[in-house]
mmCIF file of C-alpha atoms and ligand atoms in Angstrom:
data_model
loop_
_atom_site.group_PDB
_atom_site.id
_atom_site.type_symbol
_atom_site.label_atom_id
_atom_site.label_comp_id
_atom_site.label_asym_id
_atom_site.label_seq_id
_atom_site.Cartn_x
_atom_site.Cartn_y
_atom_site.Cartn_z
ATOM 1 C CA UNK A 36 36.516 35.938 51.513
ATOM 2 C CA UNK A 37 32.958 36.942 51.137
ATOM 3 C CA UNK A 38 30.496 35.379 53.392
ATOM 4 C CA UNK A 39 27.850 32.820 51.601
ATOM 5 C CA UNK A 40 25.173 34.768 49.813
ATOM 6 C CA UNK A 41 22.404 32.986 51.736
ATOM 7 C CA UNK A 42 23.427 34.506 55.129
ATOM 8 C CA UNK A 43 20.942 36.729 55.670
ATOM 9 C CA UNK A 44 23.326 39.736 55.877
ATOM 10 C CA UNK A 45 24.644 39.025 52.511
ATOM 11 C CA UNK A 46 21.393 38.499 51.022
ATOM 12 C CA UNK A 47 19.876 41.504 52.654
ATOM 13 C CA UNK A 48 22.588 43.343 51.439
ATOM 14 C CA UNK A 49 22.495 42.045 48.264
ATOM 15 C CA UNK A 50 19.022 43.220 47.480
ATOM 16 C CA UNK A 51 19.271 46.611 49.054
ATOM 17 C CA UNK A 52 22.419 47.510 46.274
ATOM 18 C CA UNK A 53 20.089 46.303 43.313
ATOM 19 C CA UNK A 54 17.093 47.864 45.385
ATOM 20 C CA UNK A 55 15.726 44.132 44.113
ATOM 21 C CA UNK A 56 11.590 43.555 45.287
ATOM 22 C CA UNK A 57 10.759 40.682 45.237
ATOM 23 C CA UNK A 58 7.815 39.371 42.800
ATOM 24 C CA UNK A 59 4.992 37.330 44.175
ATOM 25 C CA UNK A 60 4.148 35.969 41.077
ATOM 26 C CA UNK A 61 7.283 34.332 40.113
ATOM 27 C CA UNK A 62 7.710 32.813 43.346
ATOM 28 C CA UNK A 63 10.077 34.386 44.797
ATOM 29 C CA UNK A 64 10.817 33.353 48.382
ATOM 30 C CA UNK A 65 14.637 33.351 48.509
ATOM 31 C CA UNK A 66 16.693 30.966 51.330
ATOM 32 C CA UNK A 67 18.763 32.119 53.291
ATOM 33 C CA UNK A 68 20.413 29.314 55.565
ATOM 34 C CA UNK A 69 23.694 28.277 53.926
ATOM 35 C CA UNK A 70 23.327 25.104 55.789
ATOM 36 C CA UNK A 71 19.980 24.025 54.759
ATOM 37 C CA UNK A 72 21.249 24.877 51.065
ATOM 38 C CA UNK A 73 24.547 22.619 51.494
ATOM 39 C CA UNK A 74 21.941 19.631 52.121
ATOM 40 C CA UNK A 75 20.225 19.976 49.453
ATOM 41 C CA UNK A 76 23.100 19.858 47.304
ATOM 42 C CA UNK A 77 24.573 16.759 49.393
ATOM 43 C CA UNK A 78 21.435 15.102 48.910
ATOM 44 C CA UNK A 79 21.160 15.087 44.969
ATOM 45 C CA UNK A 80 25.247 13.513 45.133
ATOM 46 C CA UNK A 81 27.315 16.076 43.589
ATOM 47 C CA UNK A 82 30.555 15.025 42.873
ATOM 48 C CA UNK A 83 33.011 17.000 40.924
ATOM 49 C CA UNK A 84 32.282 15.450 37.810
ATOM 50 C CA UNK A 85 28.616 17.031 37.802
ATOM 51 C CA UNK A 86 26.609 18.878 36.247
ATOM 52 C CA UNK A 87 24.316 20.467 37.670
ATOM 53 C CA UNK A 88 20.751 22.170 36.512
ATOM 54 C CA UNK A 89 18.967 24.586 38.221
ATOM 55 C CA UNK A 90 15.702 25.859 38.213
ATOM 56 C CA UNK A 91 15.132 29.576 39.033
ATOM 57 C CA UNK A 92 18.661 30.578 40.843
ATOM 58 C CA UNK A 93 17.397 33.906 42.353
ATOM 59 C CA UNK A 94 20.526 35.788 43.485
ATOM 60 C CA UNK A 95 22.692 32.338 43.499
ATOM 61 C CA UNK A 96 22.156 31.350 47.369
ATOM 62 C CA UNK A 97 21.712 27.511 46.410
ATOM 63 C CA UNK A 98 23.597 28.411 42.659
ATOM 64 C CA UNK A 99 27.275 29.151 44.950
ATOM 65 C CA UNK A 100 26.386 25.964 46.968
ATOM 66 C CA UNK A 101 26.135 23.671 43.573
ATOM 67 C CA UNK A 102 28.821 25.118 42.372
ATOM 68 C CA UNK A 103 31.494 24.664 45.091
ATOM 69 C CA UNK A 104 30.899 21.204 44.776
ATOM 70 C CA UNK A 105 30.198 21.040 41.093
ATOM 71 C CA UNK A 106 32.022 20.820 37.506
ATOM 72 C CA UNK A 107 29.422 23.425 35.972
ATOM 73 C CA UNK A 108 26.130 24.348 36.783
ATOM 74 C CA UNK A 109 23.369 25.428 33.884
ATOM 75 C CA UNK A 110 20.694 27.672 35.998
ATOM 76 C CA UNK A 111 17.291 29.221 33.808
ATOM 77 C CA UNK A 112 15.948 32.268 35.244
ATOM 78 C CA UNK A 113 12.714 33.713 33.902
ATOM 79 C CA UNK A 114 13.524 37.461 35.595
ATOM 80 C CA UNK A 115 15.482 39.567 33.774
ATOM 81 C CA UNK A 116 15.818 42.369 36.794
ATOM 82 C CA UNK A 117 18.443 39.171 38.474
ATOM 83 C CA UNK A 118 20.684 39.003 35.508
ATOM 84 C CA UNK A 119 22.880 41.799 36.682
ATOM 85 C CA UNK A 120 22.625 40.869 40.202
ATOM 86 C CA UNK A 121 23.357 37.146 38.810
ATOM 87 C CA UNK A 122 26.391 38.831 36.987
ATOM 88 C CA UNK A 123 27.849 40.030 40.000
ATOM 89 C CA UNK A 124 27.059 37.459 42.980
ATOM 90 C CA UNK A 125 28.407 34.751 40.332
ATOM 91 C CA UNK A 126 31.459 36.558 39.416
ATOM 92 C CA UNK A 127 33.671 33.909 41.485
ATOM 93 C CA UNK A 128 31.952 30.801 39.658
ATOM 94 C CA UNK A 129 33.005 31.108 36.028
ATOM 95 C CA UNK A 130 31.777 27.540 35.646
ATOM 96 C CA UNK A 131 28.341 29.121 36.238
ATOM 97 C CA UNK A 132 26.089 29.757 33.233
ATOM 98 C CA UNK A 133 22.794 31.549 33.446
ATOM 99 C CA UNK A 134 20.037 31.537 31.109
ATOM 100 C CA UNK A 135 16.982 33.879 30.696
ATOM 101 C CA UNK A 136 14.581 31.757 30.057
ATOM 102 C CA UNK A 137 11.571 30.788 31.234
ATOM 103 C CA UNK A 138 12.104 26.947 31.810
ATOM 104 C CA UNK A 139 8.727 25.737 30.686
ATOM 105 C CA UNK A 140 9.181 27.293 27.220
ATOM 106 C CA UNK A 141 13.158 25.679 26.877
ATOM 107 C CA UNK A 142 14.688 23.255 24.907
ATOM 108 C CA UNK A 143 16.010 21.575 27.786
ATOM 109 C CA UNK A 144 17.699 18.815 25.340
ATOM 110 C CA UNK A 145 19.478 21.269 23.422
ATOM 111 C CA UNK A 146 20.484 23.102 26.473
ATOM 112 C CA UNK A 147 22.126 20.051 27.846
ATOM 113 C CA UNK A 148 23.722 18.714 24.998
ATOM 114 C CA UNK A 149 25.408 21.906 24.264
ATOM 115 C CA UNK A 150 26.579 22.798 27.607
ATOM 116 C CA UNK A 151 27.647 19.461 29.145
ATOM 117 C CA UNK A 152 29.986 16.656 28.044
ATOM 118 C CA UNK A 153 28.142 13.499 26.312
ATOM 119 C CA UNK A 154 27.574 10.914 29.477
ATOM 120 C CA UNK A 155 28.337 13.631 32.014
ATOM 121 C CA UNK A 156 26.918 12.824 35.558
ATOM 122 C CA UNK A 157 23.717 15.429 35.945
ATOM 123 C CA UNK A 158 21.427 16.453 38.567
ATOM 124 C CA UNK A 159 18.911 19.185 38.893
ATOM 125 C CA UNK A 160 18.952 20.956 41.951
ATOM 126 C CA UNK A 161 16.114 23.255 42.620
ATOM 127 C CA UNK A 162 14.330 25.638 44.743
ATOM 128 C CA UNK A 163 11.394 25.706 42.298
ATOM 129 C CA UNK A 164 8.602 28.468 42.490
ATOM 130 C CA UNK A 165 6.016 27.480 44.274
ATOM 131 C CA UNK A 166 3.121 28.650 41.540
ATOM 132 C CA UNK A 167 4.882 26.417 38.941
ATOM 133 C CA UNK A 168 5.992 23.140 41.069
ATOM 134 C CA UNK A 169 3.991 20.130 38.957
ATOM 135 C CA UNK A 170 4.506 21.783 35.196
ATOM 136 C CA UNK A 171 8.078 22.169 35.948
ATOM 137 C CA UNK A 172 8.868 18.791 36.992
ATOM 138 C CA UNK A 173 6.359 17.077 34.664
ATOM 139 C CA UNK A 174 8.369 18.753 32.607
ATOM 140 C CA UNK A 175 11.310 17.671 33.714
ATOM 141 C CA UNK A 176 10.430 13.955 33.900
ATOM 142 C CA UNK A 177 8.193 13.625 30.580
ATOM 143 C CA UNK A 178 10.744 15.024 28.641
ATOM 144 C CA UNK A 179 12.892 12.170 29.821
ATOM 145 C CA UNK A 180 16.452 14.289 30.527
ATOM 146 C CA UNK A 181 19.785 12.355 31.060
ATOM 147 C CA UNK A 182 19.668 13.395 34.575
ATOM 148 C CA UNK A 183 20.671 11.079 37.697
ATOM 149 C CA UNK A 184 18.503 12.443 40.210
ATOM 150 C CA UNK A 185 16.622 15.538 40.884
ATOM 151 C CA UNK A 186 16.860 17.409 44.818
ATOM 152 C CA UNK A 187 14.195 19.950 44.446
ATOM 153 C CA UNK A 188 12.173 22.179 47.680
ATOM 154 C CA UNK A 189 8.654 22.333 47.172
ATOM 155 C CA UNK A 190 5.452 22.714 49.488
ATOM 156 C CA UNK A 191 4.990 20.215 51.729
ATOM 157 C CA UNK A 192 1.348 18.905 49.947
ATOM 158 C CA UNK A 193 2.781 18.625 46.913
ATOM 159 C CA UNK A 194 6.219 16.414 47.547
ATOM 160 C CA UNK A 195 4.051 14.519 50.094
ATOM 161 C CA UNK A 196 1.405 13.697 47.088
ATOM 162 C CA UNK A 197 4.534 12.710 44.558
ATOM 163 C CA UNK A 198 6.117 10.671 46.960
ATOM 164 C CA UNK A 199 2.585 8.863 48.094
ATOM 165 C CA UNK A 200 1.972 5.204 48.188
ATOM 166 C CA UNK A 201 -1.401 3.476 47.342
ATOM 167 C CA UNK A 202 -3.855 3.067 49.936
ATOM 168 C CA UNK A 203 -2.871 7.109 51.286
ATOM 169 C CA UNK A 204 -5.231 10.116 51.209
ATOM 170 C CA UNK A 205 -2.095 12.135 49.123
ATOM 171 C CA UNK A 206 -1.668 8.855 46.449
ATOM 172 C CA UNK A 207 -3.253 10.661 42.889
ATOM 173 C CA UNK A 208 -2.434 11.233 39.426
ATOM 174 C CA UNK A 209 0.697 13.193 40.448
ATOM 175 C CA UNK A 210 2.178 10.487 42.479
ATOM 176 C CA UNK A 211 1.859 7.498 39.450
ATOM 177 C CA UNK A 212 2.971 10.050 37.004
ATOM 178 C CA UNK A 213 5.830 11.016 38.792
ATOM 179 C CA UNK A 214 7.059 7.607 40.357
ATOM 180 C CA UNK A 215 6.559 5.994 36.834
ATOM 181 C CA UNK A 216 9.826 7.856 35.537
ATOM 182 C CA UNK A 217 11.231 8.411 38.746
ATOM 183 C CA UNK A 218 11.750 6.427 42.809
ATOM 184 C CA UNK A 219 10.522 9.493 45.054
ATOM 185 C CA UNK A 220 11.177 10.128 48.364
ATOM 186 C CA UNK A 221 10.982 12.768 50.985
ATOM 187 C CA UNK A 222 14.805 13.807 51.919
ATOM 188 C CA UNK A 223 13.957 16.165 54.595
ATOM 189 C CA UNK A 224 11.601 19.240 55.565
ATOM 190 C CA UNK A 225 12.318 23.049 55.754
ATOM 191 C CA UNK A 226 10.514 25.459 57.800
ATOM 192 C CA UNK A 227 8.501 28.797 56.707
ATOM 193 C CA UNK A 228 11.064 30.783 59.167
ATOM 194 C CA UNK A 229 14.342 30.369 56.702
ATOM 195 C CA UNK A 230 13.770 31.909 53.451
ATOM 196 C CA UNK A 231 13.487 35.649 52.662
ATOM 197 C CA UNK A 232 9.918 36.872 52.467
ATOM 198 C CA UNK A 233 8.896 33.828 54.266
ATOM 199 C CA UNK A 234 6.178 31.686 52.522
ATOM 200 C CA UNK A 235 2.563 30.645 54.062
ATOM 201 C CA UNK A 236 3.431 27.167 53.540
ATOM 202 C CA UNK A 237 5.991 24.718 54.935
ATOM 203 C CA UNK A 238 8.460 23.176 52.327
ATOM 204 C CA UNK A 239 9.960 19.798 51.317
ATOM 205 C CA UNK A 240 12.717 18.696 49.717
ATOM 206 C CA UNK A 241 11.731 15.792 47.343
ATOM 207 C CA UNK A 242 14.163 13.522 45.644
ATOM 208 C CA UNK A 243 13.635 11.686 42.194
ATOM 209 C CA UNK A 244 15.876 9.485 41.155
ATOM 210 C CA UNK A 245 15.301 8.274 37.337
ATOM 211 C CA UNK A 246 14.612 4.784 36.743
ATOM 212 C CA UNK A 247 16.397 3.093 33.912
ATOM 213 C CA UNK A 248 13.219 1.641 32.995
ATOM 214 C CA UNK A 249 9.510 2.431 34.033
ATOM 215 C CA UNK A 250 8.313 -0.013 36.787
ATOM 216 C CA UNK A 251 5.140 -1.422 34.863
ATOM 217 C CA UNK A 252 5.202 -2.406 31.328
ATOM 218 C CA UNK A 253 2.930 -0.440 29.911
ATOM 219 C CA UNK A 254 1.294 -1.234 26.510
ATOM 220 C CA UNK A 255 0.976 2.413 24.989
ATOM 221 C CA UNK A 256 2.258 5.209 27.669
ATOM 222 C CA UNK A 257 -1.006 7.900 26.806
ATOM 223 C CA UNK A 258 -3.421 5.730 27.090
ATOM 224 C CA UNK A 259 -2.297 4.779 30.772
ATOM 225 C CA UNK A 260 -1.899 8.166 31.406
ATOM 226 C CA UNK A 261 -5.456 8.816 30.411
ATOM 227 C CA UNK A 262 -7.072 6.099 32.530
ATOM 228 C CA UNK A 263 -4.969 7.037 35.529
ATOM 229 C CA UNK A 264 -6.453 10.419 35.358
ATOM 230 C CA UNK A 265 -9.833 9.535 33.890
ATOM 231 C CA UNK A 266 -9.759 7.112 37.171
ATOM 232 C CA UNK A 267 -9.056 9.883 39.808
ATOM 233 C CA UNK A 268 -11.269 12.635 38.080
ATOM 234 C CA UNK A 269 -13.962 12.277 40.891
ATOM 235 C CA UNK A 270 -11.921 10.519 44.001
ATOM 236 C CA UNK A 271 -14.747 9.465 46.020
ATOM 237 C CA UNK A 272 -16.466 8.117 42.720
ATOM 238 C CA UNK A 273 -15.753 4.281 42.245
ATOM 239 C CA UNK A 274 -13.433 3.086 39.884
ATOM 240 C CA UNK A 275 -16.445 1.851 37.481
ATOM 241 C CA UNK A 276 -18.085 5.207 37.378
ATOM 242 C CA UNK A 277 -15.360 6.679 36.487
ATOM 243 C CA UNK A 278 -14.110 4.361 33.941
ATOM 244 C CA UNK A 279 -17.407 4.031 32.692
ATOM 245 C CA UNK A 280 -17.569 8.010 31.935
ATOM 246 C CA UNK A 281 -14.042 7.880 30.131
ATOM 247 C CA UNK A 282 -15.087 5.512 27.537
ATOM 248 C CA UNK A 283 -18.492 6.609 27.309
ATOM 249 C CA UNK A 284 -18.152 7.035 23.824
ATOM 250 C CA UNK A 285 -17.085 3.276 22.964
ATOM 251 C CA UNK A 286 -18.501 1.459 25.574
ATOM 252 C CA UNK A 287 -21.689 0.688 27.975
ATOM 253 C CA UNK A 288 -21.597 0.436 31.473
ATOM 254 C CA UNK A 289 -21.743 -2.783 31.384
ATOM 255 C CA UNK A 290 -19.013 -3.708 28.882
ATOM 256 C CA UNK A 291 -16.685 -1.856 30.828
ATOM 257 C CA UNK A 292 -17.813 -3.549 34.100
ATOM 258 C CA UNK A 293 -16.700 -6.715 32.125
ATOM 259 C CA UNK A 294 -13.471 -5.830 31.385
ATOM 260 C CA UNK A 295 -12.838 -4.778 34.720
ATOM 261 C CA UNK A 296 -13.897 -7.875 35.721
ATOM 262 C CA UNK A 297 -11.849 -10.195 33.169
ATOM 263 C CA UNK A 298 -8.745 -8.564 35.117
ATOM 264 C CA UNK A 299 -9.907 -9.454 38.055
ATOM 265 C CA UNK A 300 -9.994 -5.620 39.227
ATOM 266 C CA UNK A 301 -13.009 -5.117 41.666
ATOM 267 C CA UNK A 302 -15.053 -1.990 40.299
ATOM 268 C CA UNK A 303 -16.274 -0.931 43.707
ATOM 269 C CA UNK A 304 -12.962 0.275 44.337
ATOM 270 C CA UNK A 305 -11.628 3.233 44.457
ATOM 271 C CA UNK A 306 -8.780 4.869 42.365
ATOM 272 C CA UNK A 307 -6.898 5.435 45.222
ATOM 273 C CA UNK A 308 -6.740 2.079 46.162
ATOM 274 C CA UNK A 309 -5.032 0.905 42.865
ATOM 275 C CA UNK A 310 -1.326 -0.071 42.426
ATOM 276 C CA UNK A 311 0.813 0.881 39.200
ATOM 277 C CA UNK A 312 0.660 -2.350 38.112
ATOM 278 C CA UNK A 313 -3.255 -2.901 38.480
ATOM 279 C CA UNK A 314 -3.457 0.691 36.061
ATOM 280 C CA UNK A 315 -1.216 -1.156 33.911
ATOM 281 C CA UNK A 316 -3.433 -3.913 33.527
ATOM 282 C CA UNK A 317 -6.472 -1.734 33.316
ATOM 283 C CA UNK A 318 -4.180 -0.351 30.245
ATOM 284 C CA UNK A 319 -4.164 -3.774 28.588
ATOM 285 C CA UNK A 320 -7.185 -4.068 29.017
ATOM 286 C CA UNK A 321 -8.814 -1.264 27.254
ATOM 287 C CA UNK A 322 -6.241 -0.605 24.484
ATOM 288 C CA UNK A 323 -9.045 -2.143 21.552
ATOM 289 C CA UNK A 324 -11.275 0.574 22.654
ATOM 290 C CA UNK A 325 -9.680 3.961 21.755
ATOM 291 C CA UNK A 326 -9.583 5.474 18.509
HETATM 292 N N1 SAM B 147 17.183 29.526 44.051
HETATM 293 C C1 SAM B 147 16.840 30.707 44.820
HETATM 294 C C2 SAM B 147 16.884 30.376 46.296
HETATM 295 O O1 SAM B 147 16.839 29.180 46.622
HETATM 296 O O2 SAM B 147 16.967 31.272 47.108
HETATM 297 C C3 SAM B 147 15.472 31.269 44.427
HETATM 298 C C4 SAM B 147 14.296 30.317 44.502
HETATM 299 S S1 SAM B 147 12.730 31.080 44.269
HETATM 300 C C5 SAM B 147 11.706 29.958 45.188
HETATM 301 C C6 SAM B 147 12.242 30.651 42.618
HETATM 302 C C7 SAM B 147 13.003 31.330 41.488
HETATM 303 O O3 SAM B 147 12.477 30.821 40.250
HETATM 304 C C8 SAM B 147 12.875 32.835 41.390
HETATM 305 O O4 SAM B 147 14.141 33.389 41.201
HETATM 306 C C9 SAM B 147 11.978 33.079 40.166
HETATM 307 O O5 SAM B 147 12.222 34.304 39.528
HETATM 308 C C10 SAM B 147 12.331 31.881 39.302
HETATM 309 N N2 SAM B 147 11.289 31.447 38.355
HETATM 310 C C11 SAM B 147 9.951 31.519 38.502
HETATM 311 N N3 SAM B 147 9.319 30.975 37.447
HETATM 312 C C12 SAM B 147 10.292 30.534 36.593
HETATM 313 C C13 SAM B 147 10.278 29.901 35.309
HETATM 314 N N4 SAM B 147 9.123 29.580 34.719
HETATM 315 N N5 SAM B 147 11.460 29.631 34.699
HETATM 316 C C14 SAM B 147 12.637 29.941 35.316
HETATM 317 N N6 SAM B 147 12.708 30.543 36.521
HETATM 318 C C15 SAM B 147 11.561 30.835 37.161
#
């Protein structure tokens, strides 16, 4: 039996046959704790009946984890130089199917639908390139997939601001964007010293789990969208000002002042301070006065 490929020997070894460099610009910060990996894949649920989807499997450390617990696994890889190393480190996991693709460019529906049963349990399990993190999972969530739960390592900041509650320096656009489709949480936290080069930043692992149904009802989805940003474009701003700028174009400062104040939402606050449900009343509230 081969040892894991995220032992550092292995991996090392690995790299030095394919004389593989790694590429800073793809992200590419390898782990190589078998362990740590075998956590992450515990924490998104696998059973055997899963599917799993991954995001950027490198030279399959966390791929051979998924898919000893797995029924398949579906992993997109933007670098063609790891397809033949892929080929190789894969070899025992027939059930394994890679794709070179860049996943913000897929047809992540098709994907699915052709490679898993209808109703099949699914989970993405990632260790997602750092420059990429929010457009992949925004991704991931707008695009609403039939997937249970997402386990996915990202920098510290950035799971911290998903997972985020009102009220917290980290709580943004990210975090009511995110928690809208998904319930977020902070599973546990990596060190720099485990992956392979190591990163300048500390890491997360963040998990999603979809809703059935979005928490708020929401009277039309982009407008909400628009005010939650519109209201965090200038954080120390209050909420006024910067409602006040958004709808420059259809209302005065004072009409907007009103409507804040037929909600009962205080305009001296800040964005920061406002729940999901008080954006989806701000929502309501504005709808008659967008084009
Ligand atoms: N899964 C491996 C591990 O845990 O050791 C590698 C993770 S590494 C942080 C990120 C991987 O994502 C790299 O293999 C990189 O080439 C790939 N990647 C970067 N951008 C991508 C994209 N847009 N689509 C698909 N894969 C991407």
């Amino acid at each position: 039996m081969k040892k894991d490929i995220a032992t550092p020997t292995r991996t090392q070894e690995i790299l030095k046959k394919f004389g593989f460099r790694f590429k800073k610009s793809l992200g590419q910060n390898f782990l190589i704790d078998p362990n740590i990996l075998a956590n992450i894949v515990e924490a998104a649920g696998v059973r055997e009946d899963t599917g799993v989807i991954e995001i950027g499997p490198g030279i399959g450390a966390l791929t051979e984890q998924s898919a000893k617990q797995a029924k398949n696994v579906l992993a997109f890889e933007i670098d063609q130089r790891l397809l033949p190393i892929l080929k190789e480190t894969m070899e025992p996991y027939p059930h394994v199917k890679v794709v070179n693709e860049d996943v913000l460019k897929t047809d992540l529906h098709r994907y699915i639908s052709d490679y898993f049963q209808p109703g099949q349990d699914l989970a993405v399990v990632a260790n997602l390139p750092y420059y990429v993190t929010t457009p992949i999972l925004m991704k991931l969530l707008e695009e609403k997939l039939p997937v249970r739960v997402m386990v996915v390592m990202m920098q510290t900041e950035v799971a911290e601001r998903i997972a985020a509650s009102p009220g917290s320096k980290a709580y943004g656009s990210l975090s009511i964007a995110a928690q809208y489709y998904a319930r977020a949480e902070t599973v546990f936290h990596v060190p720099r010293t485990v992956f392979m080069p190591q990163p300048n930043v500390d890491s997360a692992i963040l998990r999603l789990t979809r809703r059935d149904a979005p928490p708020v009802n929401v009277t039309d989805e982009e407008l909400f969208f628009k005010i939650v940003r519109g209201s965090f474009v200038q954080r120390r701003k209050t909420l006024l000002n910067n409602l006040s700028k958004l709808f420059e174009d259809t209302l005065t400062k004072q009409e907007t002042a009103e409507k804040l104040q037929e909600i009962g939402i205080d305009g001296t606050r800040r964005a920061e301070s406002l729940t999901m449900k008080e954006f989806a009343a701000l929502t309501g509230a504005f709808h008659r006065y967008t084009g």
